[in-house]
Each structure stands twice: as C-alpha cells, then as structure tokens.
CSV table of C-alpha atoms (C1' of nucleotides) in Angstrom, one decimal:
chain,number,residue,atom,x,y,z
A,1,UNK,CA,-43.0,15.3,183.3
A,2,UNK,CA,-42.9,15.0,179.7
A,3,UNK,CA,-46.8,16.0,178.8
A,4,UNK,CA,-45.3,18.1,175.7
A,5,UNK,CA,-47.0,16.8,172.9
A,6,UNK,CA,-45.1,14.1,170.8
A,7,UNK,CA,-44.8,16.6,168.3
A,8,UNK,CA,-42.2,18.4,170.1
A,9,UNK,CA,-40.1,15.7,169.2
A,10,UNK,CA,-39.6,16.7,165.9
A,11,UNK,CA,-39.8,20.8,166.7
A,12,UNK,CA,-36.9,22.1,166.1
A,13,UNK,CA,-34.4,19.6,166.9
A,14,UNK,CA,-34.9,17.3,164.2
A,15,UNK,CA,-31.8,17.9,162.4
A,16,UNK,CA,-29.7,16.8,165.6
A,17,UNK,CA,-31.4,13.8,166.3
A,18,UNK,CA,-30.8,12.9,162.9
A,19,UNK,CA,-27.3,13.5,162.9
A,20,UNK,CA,-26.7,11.4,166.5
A,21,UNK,CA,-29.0,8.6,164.5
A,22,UNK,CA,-26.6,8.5,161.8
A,23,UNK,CA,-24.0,8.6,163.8
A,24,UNK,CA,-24.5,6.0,165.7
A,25,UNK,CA,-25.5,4.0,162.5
A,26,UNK,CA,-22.2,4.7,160.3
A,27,UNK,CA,-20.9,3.2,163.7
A,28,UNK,CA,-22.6,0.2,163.9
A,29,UNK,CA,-23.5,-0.7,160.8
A,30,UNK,CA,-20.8,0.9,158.5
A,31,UNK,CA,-21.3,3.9,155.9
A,32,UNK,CA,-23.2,1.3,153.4
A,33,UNK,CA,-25.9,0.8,156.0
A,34,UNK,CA,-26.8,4.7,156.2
A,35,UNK,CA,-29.7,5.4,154.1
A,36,UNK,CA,-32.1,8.8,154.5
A,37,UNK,CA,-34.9,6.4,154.1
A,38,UNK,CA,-33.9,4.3,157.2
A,39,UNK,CA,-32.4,7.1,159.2
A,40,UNK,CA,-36.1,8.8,158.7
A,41,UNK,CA,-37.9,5.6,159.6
A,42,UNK,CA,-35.6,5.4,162.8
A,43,UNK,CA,-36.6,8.7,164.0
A,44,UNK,CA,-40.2,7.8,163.5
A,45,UNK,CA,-40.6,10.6,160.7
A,46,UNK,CA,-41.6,10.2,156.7
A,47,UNK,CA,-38.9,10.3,154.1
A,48,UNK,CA,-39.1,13.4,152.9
A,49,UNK,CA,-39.0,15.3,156.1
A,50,UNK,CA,-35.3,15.5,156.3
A,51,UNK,CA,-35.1,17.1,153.0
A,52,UNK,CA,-35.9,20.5,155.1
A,53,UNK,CA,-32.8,20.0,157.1
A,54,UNK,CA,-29.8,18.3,154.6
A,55,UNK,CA,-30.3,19.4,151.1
A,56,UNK,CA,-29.4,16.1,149.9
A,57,UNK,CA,-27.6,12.8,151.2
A,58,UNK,CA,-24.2,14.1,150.7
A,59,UNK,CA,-25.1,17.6,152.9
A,60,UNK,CA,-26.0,14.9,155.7
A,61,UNK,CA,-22.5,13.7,155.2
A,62,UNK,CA,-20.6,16.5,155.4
A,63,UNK,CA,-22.4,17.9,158.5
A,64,UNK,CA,-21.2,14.5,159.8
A,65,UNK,CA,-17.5,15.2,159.5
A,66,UNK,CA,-18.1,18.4,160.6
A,67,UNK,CA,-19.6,17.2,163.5
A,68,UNK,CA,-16.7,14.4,164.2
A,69,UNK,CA,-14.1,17.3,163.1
A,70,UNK,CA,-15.1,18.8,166.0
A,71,UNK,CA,-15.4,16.1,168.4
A,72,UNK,CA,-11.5,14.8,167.6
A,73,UNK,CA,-10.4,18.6,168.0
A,74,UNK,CA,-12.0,18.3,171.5
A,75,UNK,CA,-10.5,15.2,172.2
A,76,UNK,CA,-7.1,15.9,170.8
A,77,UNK,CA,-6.6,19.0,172.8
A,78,UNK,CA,-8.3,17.4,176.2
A,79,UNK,CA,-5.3,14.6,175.7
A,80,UNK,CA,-2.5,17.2,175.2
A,81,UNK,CA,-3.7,19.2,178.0
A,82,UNK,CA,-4.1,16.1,180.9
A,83,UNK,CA,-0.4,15.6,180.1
A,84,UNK,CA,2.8,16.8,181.9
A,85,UNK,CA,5.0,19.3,180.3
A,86,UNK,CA,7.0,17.0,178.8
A,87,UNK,CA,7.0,16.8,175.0
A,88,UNK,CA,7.8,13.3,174.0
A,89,UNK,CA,4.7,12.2,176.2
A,90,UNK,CA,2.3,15.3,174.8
A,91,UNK,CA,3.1,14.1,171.4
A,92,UNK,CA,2.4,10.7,172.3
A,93,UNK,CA,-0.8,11.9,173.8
A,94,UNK,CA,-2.1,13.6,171.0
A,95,UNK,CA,-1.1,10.5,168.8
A,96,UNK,CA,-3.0,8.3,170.7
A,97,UNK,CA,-6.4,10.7,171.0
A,98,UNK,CA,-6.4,10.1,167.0
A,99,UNK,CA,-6.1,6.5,167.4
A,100,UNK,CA,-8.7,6.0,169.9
A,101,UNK,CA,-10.8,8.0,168.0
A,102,UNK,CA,-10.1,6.1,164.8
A,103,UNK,CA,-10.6,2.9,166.2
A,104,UNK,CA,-14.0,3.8,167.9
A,105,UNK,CA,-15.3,5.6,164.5
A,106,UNK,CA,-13.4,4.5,161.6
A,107,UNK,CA,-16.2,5.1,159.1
A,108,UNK,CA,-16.8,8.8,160.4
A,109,UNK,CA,-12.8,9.2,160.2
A,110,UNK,CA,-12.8,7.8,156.6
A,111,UNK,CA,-15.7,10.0,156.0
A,112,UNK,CA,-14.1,13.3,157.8
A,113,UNK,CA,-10.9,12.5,155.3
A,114,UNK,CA,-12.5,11.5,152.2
A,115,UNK,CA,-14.6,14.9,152.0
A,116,UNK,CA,-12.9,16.5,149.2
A,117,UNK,CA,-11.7,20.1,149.8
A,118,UNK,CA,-10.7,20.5,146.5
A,119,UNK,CA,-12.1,24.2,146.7
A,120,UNK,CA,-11.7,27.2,148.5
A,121,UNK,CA,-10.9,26.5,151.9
A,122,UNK,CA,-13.6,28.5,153.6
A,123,UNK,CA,-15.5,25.1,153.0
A,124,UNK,CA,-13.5,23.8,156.0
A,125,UNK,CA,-15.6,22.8,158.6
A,126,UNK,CA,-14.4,24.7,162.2
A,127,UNK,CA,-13.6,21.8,163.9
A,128,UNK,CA,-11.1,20.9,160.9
A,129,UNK,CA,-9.4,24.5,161.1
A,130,UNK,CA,-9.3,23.7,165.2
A,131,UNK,CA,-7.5,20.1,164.4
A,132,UNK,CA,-5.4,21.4,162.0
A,133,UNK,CA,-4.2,24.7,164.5
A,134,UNK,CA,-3.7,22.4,167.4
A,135,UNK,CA,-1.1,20.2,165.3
A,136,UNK,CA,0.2,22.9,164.1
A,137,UNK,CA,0.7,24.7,167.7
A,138,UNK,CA,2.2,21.1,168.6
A,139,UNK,CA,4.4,21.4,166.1
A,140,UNK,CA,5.9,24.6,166.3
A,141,UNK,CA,6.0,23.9,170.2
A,142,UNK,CA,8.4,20.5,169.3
A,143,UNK,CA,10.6,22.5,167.3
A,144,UNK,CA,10.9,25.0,169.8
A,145,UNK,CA,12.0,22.4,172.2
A,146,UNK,CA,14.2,21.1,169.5
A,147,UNK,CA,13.1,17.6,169.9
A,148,UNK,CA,11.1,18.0,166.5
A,149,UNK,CA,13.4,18.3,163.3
A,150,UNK,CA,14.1,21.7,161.7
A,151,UNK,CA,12.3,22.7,159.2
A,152,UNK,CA,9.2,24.2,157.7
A,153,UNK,CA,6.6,23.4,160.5
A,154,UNK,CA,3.9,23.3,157.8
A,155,UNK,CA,5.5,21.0,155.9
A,156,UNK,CA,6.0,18.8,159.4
A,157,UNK,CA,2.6,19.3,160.5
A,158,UNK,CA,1.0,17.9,157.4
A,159,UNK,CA,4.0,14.7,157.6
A,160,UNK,CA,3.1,14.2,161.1
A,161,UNK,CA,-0.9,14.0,159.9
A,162,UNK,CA,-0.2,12.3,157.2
A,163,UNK,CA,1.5,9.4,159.8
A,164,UNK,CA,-1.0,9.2,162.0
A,165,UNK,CA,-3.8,8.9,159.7
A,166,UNK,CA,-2.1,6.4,158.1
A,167,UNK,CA,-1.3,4.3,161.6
A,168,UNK,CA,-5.0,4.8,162.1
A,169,UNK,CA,-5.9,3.3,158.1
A,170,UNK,CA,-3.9,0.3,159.0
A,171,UNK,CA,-6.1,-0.3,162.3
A,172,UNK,CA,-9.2,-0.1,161.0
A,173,UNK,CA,-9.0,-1.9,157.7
A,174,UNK,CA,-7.5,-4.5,159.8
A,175,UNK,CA,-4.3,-4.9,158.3
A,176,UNK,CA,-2.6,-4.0,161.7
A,177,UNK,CA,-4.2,-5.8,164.5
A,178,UNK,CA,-5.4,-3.4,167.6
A,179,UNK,CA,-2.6,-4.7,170.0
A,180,UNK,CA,0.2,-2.8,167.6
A,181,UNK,CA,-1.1,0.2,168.0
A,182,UNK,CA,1.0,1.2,171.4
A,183,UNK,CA,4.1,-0.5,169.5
A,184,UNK,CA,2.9,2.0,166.0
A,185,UNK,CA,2.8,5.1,168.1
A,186,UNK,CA,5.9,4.0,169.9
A,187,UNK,CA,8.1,3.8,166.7
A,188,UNK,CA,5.8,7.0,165.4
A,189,UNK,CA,7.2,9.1,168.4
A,190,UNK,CA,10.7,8.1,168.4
A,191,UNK,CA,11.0,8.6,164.2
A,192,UNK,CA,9.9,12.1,165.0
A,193,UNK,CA,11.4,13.1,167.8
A,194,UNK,CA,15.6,12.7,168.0
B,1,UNK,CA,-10.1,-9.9,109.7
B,2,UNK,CA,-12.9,-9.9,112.4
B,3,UNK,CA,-15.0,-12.3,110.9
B,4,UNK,CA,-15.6,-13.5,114.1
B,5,UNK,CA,-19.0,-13.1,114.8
B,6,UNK,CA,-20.1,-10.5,117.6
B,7,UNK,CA,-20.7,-12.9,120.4
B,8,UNK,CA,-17.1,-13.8,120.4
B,9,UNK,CA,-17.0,-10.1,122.0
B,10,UNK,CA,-19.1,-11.8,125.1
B,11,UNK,CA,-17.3,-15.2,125.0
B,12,UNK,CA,-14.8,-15.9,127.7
B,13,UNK,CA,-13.3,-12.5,128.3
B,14,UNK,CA,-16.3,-10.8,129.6
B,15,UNK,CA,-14.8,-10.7,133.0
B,16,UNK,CA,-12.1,-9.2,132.0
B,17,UNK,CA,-13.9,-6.8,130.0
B,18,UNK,CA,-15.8,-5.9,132.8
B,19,UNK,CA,-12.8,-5.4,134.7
B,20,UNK,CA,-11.5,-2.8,132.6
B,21,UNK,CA,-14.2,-1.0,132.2
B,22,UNK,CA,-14.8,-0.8,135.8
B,23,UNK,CA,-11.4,0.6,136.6
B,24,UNK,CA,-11.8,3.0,133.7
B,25,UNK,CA,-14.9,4.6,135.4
B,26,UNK,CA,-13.7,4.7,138.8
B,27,UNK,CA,-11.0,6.5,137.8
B,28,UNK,CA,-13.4,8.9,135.6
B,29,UNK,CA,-16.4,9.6,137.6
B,30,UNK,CA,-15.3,7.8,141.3
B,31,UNK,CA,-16.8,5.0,143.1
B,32,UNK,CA,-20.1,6.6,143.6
B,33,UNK,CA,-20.7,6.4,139.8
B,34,UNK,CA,-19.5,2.6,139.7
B,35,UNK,CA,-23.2,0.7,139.3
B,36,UNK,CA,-23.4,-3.3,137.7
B,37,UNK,CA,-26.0,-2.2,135.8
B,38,UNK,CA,-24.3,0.8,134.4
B,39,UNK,CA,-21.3,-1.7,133.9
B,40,UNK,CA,-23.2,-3.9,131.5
B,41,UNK,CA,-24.9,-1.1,130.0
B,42,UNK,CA,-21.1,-0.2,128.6
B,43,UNK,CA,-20.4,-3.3,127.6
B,44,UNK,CA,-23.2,-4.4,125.5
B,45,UNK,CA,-24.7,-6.9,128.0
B,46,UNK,CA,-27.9,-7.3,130.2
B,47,UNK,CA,-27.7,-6.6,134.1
B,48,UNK,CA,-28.2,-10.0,135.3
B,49,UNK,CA,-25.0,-11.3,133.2
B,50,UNK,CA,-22.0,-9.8,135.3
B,51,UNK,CA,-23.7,-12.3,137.3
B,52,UNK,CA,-21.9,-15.4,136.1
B,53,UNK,CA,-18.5,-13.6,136.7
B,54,UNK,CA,-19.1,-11.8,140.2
B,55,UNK,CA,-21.3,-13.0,142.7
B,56,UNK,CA,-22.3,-9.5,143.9
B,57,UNK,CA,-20.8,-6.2,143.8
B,58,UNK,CA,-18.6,-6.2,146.6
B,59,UNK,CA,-17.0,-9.6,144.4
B,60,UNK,CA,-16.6,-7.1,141.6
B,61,UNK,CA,-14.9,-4.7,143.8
B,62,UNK,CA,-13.0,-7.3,145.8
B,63,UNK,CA,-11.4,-8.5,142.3
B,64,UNK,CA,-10.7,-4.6,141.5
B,65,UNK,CA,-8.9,-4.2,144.3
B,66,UNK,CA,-6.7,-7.6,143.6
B,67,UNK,CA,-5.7,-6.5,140.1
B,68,UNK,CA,-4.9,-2.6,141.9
B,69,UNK,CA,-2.3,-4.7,144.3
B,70,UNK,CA,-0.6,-6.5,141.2
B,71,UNK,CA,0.0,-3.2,139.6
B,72,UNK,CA,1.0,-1.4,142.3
B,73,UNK,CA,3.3,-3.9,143.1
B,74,UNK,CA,4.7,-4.2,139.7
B,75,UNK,CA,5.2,-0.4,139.5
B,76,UNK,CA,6.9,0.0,142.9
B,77,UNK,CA,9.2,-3.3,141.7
B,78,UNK,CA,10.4,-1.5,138.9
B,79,UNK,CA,10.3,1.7,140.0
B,80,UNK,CA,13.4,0.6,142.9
B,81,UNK,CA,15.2,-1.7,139.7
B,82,UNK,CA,15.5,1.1,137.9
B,83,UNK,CA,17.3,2.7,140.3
B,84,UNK,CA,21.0,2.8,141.2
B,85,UNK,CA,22.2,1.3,144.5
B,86,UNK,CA,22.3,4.5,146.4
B,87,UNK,CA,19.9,2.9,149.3
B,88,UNK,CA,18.0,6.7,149.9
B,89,UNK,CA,17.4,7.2,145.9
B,90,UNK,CA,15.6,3.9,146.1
B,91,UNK,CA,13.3,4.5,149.1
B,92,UNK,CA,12.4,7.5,147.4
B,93,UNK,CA,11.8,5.8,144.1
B,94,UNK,CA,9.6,3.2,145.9
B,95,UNK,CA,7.7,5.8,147.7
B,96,UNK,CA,7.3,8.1,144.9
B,97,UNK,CA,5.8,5.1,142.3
B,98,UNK,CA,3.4,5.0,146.0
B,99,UNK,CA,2.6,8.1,145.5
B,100,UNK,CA,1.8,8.4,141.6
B,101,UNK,CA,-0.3,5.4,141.5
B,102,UNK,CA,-2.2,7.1,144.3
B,103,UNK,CA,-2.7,10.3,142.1
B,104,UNK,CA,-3.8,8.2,139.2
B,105,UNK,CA,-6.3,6.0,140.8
B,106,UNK,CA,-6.8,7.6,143.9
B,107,UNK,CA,-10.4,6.1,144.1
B,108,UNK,CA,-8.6,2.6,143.5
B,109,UNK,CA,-6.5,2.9,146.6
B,110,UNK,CA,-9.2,3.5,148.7
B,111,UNK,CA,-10.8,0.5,147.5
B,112,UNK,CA,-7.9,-1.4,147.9
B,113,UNK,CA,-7.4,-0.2,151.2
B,114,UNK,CA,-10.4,0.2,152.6
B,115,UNK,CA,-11.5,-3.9,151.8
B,116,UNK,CA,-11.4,-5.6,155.3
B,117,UNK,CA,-9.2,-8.0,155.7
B,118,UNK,CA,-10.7,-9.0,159.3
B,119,UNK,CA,-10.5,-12.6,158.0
B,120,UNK,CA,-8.0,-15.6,157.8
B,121,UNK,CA,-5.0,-13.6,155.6
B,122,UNK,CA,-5.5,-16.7,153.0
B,123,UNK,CA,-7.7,-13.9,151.6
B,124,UNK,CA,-5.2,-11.5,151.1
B,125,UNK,CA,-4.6,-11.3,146.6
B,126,UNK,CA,-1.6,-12.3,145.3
B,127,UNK,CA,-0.4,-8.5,144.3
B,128,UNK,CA,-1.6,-7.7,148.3
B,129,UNK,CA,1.1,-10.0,149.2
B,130,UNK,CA,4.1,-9.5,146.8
B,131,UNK,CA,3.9,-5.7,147.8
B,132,UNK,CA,4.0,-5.9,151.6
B,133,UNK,CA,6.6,-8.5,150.8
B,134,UNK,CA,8.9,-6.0,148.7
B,135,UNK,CA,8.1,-3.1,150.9
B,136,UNK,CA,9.8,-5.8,153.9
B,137,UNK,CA,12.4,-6.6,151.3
B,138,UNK,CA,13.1,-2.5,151.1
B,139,UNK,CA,12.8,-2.2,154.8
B,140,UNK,CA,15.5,-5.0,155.8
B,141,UNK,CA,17.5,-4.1,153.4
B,142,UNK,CA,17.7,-0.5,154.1
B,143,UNK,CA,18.6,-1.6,158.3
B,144,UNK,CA,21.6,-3.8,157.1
B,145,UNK,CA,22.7,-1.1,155.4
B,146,UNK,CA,22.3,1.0,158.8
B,147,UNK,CA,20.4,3.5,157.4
B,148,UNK,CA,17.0,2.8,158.5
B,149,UNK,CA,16.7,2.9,162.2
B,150,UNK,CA,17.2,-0.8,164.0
B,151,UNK,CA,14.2,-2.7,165.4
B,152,UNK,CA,11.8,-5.0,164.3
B,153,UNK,CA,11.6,-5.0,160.6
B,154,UNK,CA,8.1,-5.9,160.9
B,155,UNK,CA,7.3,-3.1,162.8
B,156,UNK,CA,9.1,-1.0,160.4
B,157,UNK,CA,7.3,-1.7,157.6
B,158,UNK,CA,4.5,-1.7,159.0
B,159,UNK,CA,5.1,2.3,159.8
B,160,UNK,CA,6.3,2.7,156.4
B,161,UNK,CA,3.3,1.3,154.6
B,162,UNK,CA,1.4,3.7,157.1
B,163,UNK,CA,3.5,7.2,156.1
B,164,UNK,CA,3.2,6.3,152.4
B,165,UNK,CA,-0.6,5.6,152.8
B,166,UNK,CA,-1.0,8.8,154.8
B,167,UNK,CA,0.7,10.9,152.6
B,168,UNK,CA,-1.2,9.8,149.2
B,169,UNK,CA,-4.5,10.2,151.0
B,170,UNK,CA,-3.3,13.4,151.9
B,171,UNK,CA,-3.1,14.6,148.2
B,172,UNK,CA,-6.4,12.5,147.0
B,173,UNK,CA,-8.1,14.1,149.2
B,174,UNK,CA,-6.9,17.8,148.2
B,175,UNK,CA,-5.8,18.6,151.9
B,176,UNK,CA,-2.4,18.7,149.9
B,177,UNK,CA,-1.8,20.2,146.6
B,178,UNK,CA,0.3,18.0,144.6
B,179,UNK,CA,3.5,20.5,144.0
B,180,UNK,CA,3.7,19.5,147.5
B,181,UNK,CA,4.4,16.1,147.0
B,182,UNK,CA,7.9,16.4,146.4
B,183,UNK,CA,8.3,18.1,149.6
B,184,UNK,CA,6.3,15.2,151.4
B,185,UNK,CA,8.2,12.5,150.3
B,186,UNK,CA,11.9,14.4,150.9
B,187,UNK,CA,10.5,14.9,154.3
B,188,UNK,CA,9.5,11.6,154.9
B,189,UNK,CA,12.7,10.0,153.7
B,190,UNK,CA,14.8,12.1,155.9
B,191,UNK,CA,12.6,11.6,158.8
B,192,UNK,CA,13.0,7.6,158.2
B,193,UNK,CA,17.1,7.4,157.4
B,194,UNK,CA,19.5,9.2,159.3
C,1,DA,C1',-21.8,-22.8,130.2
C,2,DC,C1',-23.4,-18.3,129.5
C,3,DC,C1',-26.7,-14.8,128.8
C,4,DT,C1',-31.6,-12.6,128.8
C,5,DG,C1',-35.5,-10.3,130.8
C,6,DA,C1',-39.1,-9.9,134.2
C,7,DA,C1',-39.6,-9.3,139.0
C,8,DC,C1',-38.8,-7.6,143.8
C,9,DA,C1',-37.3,-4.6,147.3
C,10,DC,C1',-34.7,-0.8,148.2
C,11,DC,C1',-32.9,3.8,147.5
C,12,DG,C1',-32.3,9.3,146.5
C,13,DT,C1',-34.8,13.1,144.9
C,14,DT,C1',-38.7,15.9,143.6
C,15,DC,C1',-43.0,18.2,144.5
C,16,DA,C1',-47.8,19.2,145.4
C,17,DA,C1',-50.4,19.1,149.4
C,18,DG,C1',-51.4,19.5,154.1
C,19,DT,C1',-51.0,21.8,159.1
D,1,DA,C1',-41.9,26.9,158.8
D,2,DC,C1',-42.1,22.1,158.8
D,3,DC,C1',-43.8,17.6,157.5
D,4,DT,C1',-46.5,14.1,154.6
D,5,DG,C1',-47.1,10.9,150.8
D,6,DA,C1',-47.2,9.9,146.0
D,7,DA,C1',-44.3,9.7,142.1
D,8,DC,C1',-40.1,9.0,139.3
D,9,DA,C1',-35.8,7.0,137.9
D,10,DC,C1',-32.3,4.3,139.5
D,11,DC,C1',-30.0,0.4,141.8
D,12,DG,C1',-28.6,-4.7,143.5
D,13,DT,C1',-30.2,-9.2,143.5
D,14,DT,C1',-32.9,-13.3,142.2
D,15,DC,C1',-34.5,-16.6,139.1
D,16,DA,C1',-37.0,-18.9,135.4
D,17,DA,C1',-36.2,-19.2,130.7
D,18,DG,C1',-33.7,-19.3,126.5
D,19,DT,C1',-29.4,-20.8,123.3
DNA sequence: ACCTGAACACCGTTCAAGT
DNA sequence: ACCTGAACACCGTTCAAGT
C-alpha cells in the first residue's frame, strides 16, 4: 500500500490535481484568491511546473469552465431524467439543477459565462455544446407539448438561458437572498409555460 | 486663459479624474487591464496618491460601480419618458436602454453586478437604488394596467431585473450576436405581458 | 490637506538547467 | 517528457517625508 515513490504524485496526473486544487480554491476563496503561484505551492510543486500543463493563467481558466461546463451538463440532464413525464415539473427540474449549481459554484459559473466566444465556435468547450443541446432538446420538447410558446425554439432556448442565468446572478451577488429562489423558479416556470 | 498653474490639474478633482479615466479603460482594454498604478500613470500622478481618494482598489471599483448605477438609471428614466403611454412600447424602451448600456460598458455591468452586497443594504449607492426603485415603478404600473401578470410586485421585479441581466450578459459575452438583440428583447416582452 | 518616492510582498511569465 | 529555480517586469499596499 502506497510504496510508489512520492514522485508518482506528480507523474502524469499533475494537470488534474491542479485543476481540483483550483477548483476547490475559486470555491472557497473566490476567483481573486487563485494564483498559479499558490495553486503550485498547494500541490507541493515549484512555480514553473504548471507551465507544462496550462500555457498560461488564462488556459488554466478556461480548462476550468470546461471542466464545470461539463459537470452542469451532467447535472442538468441527471435532474430532467429523475423526473416524471410531466413537463411543467421537468422544466422546473432542470431550472433548479442550474441554480444549485450556481449557488454552490458561483465563481466557476461566472467564469464558465464570462469566457468570451467571441470566435469561431469550435472553441466551445464539449460540455458547453452538451448544455446548450439539452436546453435545446427541452425546448423543442415544451413546444411539442404546447405548454412552451410558439416560436423559433432557438430564439426560446437562448431566452430561457438568458432567465435562468440571470435568477442565478441575483443569488450569488446577493441581491436575492437564497430563500427566493423556489419563489424565482416558481414565477420563472409559470411565465414560460401557459 | 489657463493661467492656472499645472497643479490646479491635481487640486480637488483628482478623484474625479481618476474616475473617468478608469471607466475609459475598462471600457477600452476590460478589467484585467484596470491597474492603480497604470491609473496614475495616465493622469500625471505617482502610485501612492490615488491613495488619498480610494482606500484600495476594490474602493476604486466600488465607487465605479456607484457612478455605473446613476447612469444607468438616468438612461432607463429617460429612455421610458420619452416614450408614449402605450404600457408594452415602454417596457421595451426600458429594457432596450438595459440592454445598450450593457453593450457599451459591458465590463461596467459586471462590475456593478458582480459587487457583493452580502451586507446591511445601507451600502447599496444611490443610482443602485433609484433603478431597482423605477424598475418597481415599471413593474406596478404595468399590473394595474393588467398587463403584467398579478402577484407580488416584488417578486416581479425581481424576475425582470433577472431576464434583462440575463439577456445583456448573453450578448457581452458573444454567446449572442447583437442583431439578435432585437429578437431577445420582443421575445421577452411577449413572454412577460399577455 | 495632498502628493512623492522608496520599500515590501506578491504575482505571471520566461528560460536555462537539471533529471 | 517533466520539473526546478533564478530572473524580469509588473502589481497593490504601506509609510515616512516633503510642500
């Protein structure tokens, strides 16, 4: 048990202990307190070493969103799929996976959003493509069921977005206090759905 | 004219100057490119004297964010008196003047946004306040004329404020071009009167 | 009252050198 | 292939000193 040398540590999984590091360090001590320097120095390595893995400070970053692009996909879609069939409660579901997730990582969601796409899209991390196709599959189901409004579903899908990162914005910044969220998502759902 | 010696230049108004300058470079090269020193460097001054006008940088920021609020709130205010009494032209006035200060300082509505309020809401700036309170004005008045959905006005607003904020970090953040704004806000003034 | 300039601790980035 | 450690330029903050 465990007589690999201590090198072994930093072998070849040195970029994902890194990334849990900073993870858990945008989490706790907000995206100012995320430093190569001490995320190096927490994983008992020099400062240059994670040079080899994140070209600079802002790759680091954007491997995060990846990473928590993925994670809210996974969580988004486990949410829709525990529920019933019905819609109004699916939707709701969904609504309040983002939420959740928003309120336990607000600095990785503002980091996930502020990560500017302004290029060609193939810079969209997978997990963002997953999101995005799972809202969109939500939507076009709603419409289906004719308890979404007509309409382009695209132009619905990025509305709907739009409303719950904005629900999830108020929370953490603190302007809405954490015990309106059930009563945000409530009058969410029921403006969408008629 | 301008005998005034140079000093005058650093007299009483060096806070204000700094003020400006900051917002111009925000909006110019973003907040990552927003340093004190850098600051005083424009402005003909040594580091340490932004110092007498902002006790650190979040101070500087803080203050930023206060003079974003009074604009914003001026611009929405006269965006919805220049409008006629049609209720739905002036919800989509209001939000549209949302949206275009959102496109023109986009990194100043982060800031603005993003500055926890997790404290006593004495803290809140002036502007802070007079927008939330027209955006309630809007809201009430748009129920009494039954074309908002009933409810808690509060609650209401609250949603509002949320959509708006969600749709202008949609754009910002290039996830939406911005021929799609008009598109965004029709959409979000249909889903909200009926 | 307001500003200067040196000082300190920290940071991101680069790069030669080690293994 | 991966990591170390010195180096450089930059930053925020503090503080004695000037006017």
């Amino acid at each position: 048990m465990g007589v690999t040398d201590h090198r072994a540590y930093h072998h070849g999984n040195l970029r994902a202990v890194l990334l849990a590091e900073a993870e858990r360090t945008l989490r706790e001590h907000g995206p100012d307190g995320l430093s190569l320097r001490e995320l190096a120095r927490l994983t008992g390595v020099s400062h240059g070493a994670p040079r080899r893995h994140f070209a600079d400070r802002q790759a680091l970053l954007d491997a995060l969103a990846a990473t928590g692009f993925a994670r809210l996909a996974d969580e988004m879609c486990a949410a829709i799929e525990e529920t019933g069939p019905d819609y109004r409660t699916r939707l709701r579901a969904a609504a309040a996976a983002f939420v959740r997730f928003a309120v336990h990582d607000g600095a990785l969601l503002d980091l996930m959003f502020a990560s500017k796409t302004d290029g060609h899209h193939s810079a969209l991390p997978e997990g963002a493509v997953r999101l995005f196709s799972a809202v969109g599959d939500l939507v076009r189901q709603g419409q289906q069921a004719q308890v979404l409004p007509r309409g382009d579903p695209e132009r619905l899908r990025l509305l709907l977005i739009a409303t719950l990162q904005g629900i999830a914005a108020l929370i953490t910044s603190g302007r809405a206090h954490a015990d309106q969220t059930d009563d945000l998502l409530d009058d969410a759902v029921e403006l969408f759905t008629r």
